[in-house]
mmCIF file of C-alpha atoms in Angstrom:
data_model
loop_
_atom_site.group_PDB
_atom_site.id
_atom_site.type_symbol
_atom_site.label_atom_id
_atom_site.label_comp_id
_atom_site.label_asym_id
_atom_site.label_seq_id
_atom_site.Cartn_x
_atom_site.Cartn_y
_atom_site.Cartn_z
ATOM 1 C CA UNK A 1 96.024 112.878 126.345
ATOM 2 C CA UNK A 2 97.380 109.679 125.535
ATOM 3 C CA UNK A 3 99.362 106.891 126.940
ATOM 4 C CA UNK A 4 99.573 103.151 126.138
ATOM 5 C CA UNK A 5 101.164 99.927 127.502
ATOM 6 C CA UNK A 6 104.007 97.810 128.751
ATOM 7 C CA UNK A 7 106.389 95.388 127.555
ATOM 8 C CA UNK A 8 106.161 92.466 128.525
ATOM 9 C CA UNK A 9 108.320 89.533 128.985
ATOM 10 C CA UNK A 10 107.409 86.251 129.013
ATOM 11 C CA UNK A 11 105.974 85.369 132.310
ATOM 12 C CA UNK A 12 103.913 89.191 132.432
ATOM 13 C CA UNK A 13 102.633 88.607 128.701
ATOM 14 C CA UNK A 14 100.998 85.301 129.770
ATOM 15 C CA UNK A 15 99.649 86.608 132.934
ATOM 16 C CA UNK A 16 98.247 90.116 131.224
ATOM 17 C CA UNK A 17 97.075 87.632 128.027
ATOM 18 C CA UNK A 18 95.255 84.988 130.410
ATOM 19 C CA UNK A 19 93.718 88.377 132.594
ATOM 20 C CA UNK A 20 92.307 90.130 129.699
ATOM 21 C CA UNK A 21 91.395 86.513 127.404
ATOM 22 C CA UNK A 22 87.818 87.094 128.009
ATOM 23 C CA UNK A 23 88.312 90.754 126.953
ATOM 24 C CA UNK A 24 89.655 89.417 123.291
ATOM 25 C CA UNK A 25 89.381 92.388 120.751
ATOM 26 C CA UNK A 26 87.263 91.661 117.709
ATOM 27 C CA UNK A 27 90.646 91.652 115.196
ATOM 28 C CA UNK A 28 89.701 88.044 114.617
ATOM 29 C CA UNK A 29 86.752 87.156 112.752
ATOM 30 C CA UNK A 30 83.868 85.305 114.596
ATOM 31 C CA UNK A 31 82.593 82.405 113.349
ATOM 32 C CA UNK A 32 79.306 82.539 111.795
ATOM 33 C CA UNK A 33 76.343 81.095 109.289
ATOM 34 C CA UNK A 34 76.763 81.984 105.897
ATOM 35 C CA UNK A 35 73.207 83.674 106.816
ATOM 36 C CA UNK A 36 75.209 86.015 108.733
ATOM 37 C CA UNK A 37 72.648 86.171 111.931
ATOM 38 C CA UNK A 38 73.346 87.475 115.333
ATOM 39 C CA UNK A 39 75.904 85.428 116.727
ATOM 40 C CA UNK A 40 75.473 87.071 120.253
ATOM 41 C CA UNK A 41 72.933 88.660 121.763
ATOM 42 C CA UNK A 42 73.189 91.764 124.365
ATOM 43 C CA UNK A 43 72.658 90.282 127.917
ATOM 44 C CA UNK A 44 73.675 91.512 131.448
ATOM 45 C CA UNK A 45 77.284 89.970 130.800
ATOM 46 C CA UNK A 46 77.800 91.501 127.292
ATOM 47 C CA UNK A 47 78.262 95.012 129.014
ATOM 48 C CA UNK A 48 79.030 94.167 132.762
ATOM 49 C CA UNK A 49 81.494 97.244 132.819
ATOM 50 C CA UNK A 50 78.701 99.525 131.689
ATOM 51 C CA UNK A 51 75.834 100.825 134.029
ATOM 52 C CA UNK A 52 72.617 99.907 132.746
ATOM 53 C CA UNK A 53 71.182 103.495 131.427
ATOM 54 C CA UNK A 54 74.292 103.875 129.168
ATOM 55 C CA UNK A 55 72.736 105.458 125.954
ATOM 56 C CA UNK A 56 75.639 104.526 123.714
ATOM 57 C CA UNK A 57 75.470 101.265 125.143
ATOM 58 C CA UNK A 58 71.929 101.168 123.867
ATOM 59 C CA UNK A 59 72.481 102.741 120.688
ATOM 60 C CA UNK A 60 75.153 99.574 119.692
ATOM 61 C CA UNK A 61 73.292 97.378 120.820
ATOM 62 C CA UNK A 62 69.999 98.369 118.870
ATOM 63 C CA UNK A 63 72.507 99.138 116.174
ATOM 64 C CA UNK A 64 74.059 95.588 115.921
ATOM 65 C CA UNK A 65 70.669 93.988 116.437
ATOM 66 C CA UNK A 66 69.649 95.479 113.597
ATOM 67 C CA UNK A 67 72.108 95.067 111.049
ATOM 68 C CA UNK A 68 72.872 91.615 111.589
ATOM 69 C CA UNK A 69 69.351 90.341 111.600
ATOM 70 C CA UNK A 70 68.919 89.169 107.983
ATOM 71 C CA UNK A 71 65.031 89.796 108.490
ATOM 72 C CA UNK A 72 66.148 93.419 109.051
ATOM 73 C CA UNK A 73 66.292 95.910 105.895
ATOM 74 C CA UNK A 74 69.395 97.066 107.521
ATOM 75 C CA UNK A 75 70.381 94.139 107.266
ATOM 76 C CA UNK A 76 74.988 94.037 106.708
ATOM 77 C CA UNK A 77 76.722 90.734 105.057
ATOM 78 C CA UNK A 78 79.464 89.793 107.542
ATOM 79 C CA UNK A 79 82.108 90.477 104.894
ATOM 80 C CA UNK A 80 80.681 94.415 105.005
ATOM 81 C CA UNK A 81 80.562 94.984 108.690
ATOM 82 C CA UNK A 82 83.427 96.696 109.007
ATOM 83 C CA UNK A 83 84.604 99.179 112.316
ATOM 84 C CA UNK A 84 87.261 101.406 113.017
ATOM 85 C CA UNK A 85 88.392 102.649 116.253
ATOM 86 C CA UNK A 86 91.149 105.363 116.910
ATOM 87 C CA UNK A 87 93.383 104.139 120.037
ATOM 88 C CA UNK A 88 94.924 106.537 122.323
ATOM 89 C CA UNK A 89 92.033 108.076 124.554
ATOM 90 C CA UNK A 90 89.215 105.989 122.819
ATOM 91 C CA UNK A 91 90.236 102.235 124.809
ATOM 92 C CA UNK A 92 93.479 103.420 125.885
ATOM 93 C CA UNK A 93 94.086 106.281 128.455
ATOM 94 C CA UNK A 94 96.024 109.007 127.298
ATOM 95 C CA UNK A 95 95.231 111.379 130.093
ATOM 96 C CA UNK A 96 98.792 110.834 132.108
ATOM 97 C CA UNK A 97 99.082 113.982 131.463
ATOM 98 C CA UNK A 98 100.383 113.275 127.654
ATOM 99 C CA UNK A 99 100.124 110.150 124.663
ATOM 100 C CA UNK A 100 102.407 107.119 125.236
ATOM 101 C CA UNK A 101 104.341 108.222 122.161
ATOM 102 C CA UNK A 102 105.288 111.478 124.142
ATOM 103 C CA UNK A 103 105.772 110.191 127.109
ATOM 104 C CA UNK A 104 108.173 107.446 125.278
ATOM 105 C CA UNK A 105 110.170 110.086 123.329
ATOM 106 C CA UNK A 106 110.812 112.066 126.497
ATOM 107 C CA UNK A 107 112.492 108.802 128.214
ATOM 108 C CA UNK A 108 114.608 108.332 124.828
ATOM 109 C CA UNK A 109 115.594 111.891 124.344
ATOM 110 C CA UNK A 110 116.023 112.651 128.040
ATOM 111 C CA UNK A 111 117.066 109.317 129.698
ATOM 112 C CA UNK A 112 117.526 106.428 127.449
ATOM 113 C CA UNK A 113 121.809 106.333 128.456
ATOM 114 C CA UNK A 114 121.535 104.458 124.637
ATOM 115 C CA UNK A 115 120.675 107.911 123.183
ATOM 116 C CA UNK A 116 120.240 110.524 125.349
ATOM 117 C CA UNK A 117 123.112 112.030 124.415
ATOM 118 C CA UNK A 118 123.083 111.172 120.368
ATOM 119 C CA UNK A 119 119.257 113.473 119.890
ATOM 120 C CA UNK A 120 120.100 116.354 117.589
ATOM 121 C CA UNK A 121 119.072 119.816 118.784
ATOM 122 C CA UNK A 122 115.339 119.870 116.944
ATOM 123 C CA UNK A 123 114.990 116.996 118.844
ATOM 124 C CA UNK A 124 115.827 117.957 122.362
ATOM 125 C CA UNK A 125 114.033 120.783 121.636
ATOM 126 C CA UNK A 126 110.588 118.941 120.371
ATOM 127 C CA UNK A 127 110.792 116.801 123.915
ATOM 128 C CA UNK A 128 111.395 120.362 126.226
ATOM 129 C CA UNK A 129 108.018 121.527 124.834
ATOM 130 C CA UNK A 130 106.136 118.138 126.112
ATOM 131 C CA UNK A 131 108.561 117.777 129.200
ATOM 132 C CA UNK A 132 107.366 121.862 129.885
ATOM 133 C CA UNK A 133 104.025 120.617 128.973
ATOM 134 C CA UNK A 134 103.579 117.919 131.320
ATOM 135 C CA UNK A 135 105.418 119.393 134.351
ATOM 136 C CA UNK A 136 104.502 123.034 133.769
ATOM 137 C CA UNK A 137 101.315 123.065 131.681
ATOM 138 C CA UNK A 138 102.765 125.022 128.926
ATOM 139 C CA UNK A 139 100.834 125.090 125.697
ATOM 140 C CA UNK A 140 102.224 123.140 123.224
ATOM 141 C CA UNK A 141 103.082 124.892 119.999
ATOM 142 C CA UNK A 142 101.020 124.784 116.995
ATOM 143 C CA UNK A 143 100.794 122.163 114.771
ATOM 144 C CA UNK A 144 102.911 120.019 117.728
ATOM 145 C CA UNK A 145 101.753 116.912 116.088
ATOM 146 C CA UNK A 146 103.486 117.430 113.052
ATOM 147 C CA UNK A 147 106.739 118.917 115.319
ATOM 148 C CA UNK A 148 106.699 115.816 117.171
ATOM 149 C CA UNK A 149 106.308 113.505 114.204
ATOM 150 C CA UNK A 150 109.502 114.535 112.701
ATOM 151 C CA UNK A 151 110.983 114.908 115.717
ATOM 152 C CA UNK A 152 110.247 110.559 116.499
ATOM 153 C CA UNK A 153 111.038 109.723 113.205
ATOM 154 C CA UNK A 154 114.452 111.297 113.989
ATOM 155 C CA UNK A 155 114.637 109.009 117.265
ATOM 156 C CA UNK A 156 113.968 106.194 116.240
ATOM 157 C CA UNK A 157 115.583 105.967 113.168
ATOM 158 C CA UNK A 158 118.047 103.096 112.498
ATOM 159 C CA UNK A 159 116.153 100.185 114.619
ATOM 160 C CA UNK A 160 115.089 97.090 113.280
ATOM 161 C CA UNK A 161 111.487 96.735 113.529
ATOM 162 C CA UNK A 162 112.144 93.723 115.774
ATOM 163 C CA UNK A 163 114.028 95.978 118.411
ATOM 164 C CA UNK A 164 111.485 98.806 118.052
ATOM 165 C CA UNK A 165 108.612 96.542 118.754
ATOM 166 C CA UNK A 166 110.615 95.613 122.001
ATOM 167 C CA UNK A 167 111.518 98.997 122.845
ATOM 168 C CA UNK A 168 107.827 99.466 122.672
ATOM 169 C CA UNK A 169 107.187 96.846 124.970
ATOM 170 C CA UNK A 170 110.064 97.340 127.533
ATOM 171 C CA UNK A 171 108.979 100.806 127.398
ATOM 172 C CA UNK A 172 105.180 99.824 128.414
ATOM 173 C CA UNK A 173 106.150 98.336 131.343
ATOM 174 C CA UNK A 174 106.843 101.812 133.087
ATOM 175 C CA UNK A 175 104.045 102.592 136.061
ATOM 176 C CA UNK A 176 101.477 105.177 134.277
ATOM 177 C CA UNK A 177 102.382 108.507 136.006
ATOM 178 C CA UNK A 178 99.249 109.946 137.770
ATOM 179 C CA UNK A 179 98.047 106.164 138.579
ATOM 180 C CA UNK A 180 98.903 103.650 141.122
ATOM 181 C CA UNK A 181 98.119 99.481 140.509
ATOM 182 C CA UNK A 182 98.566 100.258 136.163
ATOM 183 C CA UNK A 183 101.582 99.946 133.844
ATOM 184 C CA UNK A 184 101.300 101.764 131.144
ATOM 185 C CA UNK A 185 100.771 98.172 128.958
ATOM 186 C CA UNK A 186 97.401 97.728 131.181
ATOM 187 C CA UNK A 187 95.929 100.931 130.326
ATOM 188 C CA UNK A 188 92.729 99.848 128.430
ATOM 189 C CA UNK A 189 89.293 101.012 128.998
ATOM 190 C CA UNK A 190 87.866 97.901 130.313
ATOM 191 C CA UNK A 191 84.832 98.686 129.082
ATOM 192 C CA UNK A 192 85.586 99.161 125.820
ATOM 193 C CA UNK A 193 87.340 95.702 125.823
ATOM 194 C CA UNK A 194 83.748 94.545 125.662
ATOM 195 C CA UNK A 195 82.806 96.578 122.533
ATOM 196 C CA UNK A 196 85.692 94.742 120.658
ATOM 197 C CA UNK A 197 84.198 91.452 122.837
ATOM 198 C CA UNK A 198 80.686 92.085 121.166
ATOM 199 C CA UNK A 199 81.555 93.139 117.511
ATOM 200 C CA UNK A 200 83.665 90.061 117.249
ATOM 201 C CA UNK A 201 80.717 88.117 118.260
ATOM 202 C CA UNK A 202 78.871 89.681 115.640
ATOM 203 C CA UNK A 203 81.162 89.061 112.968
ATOM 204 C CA UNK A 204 82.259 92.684 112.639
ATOM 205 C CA UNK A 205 86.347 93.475 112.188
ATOM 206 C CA UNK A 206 87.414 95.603 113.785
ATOM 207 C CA UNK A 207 90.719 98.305 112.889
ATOM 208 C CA UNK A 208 92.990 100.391 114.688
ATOM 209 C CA UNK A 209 93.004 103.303 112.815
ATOM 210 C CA UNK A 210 95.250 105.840 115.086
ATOM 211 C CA UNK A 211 97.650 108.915 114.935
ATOM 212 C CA UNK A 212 100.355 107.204 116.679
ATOM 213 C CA UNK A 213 103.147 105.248 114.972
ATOM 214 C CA UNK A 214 101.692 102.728 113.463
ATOM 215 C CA UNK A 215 104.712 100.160 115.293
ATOM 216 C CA UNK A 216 103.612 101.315 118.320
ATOM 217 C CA UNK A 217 100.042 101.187 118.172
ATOM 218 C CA UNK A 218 100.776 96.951 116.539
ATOM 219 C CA UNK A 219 103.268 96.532 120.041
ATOM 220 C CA UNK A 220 100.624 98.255 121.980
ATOM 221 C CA UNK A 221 97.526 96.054 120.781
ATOM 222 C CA UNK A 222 98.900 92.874 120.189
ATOM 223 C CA UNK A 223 98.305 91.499 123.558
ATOM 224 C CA UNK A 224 94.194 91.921 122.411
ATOM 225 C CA UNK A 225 94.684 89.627 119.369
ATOM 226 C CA UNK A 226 94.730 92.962 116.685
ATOM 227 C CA UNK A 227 96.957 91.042 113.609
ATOM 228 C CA UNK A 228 99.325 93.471 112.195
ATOM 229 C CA UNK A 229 97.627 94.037 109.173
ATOM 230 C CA UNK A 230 94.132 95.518 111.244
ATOM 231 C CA UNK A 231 96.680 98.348 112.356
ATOM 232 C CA UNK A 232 97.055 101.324 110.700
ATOM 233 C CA UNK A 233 99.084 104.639 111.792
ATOM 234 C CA UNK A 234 101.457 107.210 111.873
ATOM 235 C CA UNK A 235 104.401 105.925 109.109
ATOM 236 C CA UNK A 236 108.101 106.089 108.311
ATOM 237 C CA UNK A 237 110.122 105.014 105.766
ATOM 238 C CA UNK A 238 111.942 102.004 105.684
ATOM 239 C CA UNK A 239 115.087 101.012 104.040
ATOM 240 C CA UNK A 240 116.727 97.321 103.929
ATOM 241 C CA UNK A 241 120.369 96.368 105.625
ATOM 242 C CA UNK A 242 122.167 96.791 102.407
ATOM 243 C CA UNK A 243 120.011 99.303 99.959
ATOM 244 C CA UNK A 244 121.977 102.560 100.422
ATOM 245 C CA UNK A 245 121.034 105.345 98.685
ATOM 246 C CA UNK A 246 119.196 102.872 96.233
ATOM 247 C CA UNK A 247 115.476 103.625 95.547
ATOM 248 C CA UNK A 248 113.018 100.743 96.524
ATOM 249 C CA UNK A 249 112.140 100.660 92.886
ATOM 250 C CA UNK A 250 115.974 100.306 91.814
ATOM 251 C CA UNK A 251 116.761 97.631 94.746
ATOM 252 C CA UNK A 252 116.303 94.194 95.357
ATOM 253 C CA UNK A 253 116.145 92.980 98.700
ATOM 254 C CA UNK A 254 118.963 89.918 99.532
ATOM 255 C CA UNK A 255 118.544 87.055 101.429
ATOM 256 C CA UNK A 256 118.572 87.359 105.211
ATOM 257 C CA UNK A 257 118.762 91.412 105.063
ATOM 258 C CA UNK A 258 117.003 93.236 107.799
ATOM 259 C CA UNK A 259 114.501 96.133 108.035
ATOM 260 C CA UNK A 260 115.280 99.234 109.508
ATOM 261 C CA UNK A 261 113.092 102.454 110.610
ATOM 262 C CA UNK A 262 114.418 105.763 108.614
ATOM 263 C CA UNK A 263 114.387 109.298 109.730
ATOM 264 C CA UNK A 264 111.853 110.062 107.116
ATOM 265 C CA UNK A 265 108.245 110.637 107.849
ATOM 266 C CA UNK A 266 105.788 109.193 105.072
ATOM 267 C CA UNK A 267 102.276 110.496 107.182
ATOM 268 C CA UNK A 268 100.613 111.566 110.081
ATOM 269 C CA UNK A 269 97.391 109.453 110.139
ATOM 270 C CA UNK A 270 95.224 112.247 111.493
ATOM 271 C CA UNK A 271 92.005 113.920 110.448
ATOM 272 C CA UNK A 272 91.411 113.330 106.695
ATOM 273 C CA UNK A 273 94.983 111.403 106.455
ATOM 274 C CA UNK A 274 92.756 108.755 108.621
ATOM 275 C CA UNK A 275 90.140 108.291 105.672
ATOM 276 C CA UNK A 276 92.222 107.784 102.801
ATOM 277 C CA UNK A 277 94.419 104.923 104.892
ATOM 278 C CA UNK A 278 90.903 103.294 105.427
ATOM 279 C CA UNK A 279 90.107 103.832 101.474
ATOM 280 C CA UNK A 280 93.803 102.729 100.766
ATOM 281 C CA UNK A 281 93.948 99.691 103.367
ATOM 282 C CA UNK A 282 90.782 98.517 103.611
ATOM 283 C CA UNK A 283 89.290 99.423 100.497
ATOM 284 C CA UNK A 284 85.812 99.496 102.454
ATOM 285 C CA UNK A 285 83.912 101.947 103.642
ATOM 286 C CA UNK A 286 83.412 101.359 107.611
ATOM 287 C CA UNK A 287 79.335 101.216 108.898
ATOM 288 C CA UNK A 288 81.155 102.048 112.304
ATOM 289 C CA UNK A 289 83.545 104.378 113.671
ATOM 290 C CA UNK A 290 84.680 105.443 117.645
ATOM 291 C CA UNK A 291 87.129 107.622 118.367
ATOM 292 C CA UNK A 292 87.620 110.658 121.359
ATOM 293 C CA UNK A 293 88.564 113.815 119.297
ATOM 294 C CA UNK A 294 88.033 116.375 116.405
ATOM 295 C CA UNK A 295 91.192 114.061 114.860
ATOM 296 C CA UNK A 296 88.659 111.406 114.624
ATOM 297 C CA UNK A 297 85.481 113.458 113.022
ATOM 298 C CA UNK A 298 86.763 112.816 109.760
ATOM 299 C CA UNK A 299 87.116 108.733 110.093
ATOM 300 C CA UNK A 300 83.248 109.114 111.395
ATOM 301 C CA UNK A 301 82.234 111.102 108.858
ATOM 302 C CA UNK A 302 82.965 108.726 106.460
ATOM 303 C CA UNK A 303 81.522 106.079 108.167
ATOM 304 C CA UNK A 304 78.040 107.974 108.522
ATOM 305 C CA UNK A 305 78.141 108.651 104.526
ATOM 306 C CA UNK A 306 78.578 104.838 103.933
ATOM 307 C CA UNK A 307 76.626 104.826 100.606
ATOM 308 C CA UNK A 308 75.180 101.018 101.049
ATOM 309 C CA UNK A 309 74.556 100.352 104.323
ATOM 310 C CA UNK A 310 73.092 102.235 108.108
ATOM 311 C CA UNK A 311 76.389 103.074 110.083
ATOM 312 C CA UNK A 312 77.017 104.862 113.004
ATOM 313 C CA UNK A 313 79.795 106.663 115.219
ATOM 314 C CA UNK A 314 80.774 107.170 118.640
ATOM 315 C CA UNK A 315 82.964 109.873 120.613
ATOM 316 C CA UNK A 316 83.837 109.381 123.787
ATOM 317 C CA UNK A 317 84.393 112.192 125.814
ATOM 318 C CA UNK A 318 86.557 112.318 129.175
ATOM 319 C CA UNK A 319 84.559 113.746 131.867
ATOM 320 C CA UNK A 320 85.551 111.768 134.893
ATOM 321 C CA UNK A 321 88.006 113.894 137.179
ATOM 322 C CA UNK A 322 87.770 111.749 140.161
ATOM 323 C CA UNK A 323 88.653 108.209 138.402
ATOM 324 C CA UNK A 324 90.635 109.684 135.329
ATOM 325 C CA UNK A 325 92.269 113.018 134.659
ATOM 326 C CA UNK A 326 90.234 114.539 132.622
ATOM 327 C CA UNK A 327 88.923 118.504 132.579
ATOM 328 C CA UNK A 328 85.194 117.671 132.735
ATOM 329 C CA UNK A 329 84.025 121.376 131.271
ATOM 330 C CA UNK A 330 86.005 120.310 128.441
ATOM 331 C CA UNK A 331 84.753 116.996 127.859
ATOM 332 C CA UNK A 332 81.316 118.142 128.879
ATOM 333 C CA UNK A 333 81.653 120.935 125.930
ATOM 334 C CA UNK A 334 82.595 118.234 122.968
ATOM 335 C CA UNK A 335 79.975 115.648 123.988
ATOM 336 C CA UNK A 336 77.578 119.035 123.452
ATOM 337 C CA UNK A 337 80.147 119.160 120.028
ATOM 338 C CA UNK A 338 79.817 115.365 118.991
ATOM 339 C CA UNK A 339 75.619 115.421 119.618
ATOM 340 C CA UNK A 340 75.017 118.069 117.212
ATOM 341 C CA UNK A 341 77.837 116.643 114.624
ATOM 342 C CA UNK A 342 75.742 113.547 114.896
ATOM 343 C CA UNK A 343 77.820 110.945 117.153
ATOM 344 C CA UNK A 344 76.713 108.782 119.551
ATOM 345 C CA UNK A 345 78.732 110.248 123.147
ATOM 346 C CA UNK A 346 80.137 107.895 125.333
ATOM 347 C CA UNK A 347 80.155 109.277 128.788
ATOM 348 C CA UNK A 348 83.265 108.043 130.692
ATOM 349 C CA UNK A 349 81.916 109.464 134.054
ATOM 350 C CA UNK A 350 77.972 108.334 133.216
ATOM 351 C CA UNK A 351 78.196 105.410 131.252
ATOM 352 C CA UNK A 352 80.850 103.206 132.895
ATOM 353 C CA UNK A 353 81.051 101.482 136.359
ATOM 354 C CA UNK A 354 84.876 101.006 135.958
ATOM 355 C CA UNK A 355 87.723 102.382 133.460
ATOM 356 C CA UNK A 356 90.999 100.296 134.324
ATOM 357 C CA UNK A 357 89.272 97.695 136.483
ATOM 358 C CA UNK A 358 89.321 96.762 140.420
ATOM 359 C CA UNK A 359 92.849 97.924 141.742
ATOM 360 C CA UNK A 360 93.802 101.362 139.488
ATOM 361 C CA UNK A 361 93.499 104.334 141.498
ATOM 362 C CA UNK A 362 93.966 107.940 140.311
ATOM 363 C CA UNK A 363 97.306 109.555 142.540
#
């Protein structure tokens, strides 16, 4: 399951920013010929985090090499290469046991002295169900997504987006339970770090495309170099300072006014939600897609019916129980899942030498 990151103030943003620089997502366009050739080629340093037999690994590289070779009938203009990556649990951990967002409603609901004591009774009773989840193992109920959707919406409603963006980040600075040496801000897959690292090189952009709120996931990735507008998610509506009851098609914003998160949820960006934000957003169709879960398998499907161009898509499947906590049967059963569907599997356990770097250990 998911978790995320930490605030940071000034002095830890700089430090986590200059630690991770080399890491820098591929949000940012490289800079290449109009010819669009390879801009980087796969060495020993491109994938230092991976061990050497990785097949994924392989099958990106060969991938990449191939499209942006302009010899190559597989050949993809820079403007086309286009890749999407969900966020919690494909570079971010989200095995702690539960998603940042969860873990951040429980602390507002349950211990936030700001509004603990303001949550209505849905609410309270949306957070119980992941508090019993995380410290009892009870099954969620069905359809929890959707419960806990409304339920944050709810929560959150009536911040600016300024002050939810830092309650994001104050938030991230918590230690991630189940880990010592990590804050929940430094929670990234190291080794995917250097996926984003070698798409930007390769003049792909790259998207967030996740379930989460799509404030959170922006607080949560900016510290990669992901601009605002590369982030999709979970939404709300908004409403200005001094609208009212006024539609946003009756009112004109004033000078100055501010914007502030409603209790109204516009969508859950999961499963086939995810594809029509791409289609809406981006207005592309991706040529590549990662992600960790069946919430994902639409996003790749789309990718892998890209009418133009060769795409591809990745799962990656948590099967380490000694660095991570993972249930390896499961993840062992969906990589068996993702080969038939058609996905490239990235094996946490097999394919990577490290997943939060030197210093994280599992509790």
């Amino acid at each position: 399951m998911k978790k995320t990151f930490k605030s940071l103030t000034v002095l830890a943003f700089v430090a986590f920013t200059l630690q991770t620089q080399a890491l820098i997502s591929c949000a940012s366009n490289a800079s290449l010929s109009t010819s669009g050739t390879i801009a980087q080629k796969a060495t020993a340093d491109t994938f230092a985090l991976w061990n050497d037999n990785a097949p994924a690994k392989q099958a990106l590289i060969d991938y990449v090499t191939a499209v942006t070779d302009e010899k190559s009938p597989d050949f993809i203009p820079v403007k086309d290469r286009i890749a999407t990556f969900d966020m919690d649990g494909t570079f971010i951990g989200e095995l702690y046991p539960t998603y940042f967002e969860y873990n951040m409603l429980m602390y507002r609901v349950f211990d936030d002295p700001a509004y603990k004591d303001k949550a209505s009774d849905d609410v309270k009773e949306t957070v119980q169900n992941i508090r019993d989840f995380v410290e009892n193992g009870t099954k969620l109920p069905d359809h929890f997504d959707m419960k806990h959707a409304y339920a944050a919406a709810k929560a959150y409603a009536g911040m600016t987006i300024q002050e939810f963006d830092a309650y994001v980040k104050d938030y991230a600075k918590h230690a991630a339970p189940g880990f010592s040496g990590m804050s929940f801000a430094e929670s990234f897959y190291k080794p995917m770090l250097e996926v984003f690292d070698y798409l930007n090189a390769n003049g792909f952009t790259c998207y967030v495309v996740s379930g989460s709120d799509r404030f959170i996931c922006r607080a949560l990735t900016e510290s990669l170099g992901f601009e605002p507008n590369r982030v999709i998610g979970m939404d709300v509506k908004l409403r200005t300072s001094n609208q009212g009851d006024s539609g946003g098609v009756d009112y004109t914003m004033k000078k100055n006014e501010q914007i502030f998160r409603t209790d109204e949820l516009i969508i859950k960006n999961l499963k086939a939600n995810k594809v029509f934000q791409i289609t809406q957003e981006i207005g592309k169709v991706p040529v590549l897609s990662f992600g960790n879960s069946g919430g994902d398998a639409a996003m790749h499907n789309l990718a892998l019916s890209n009418p133009k161009y060769r795409s591809a898509a990745f799962m990656l499947i948590a099967d380490d129980d000694a660095r991570d906590w993972a249930n390896r049967e499961k993840g062992l059963a969906l990589g068996k899942q993702w080969k038939e569907a058609g996905y490239n599997v990235i094996s946490m356990r097999d394919d990577w030498k490290t997943i939060y770097g030197d210093g994280v250990k599992k509790e």
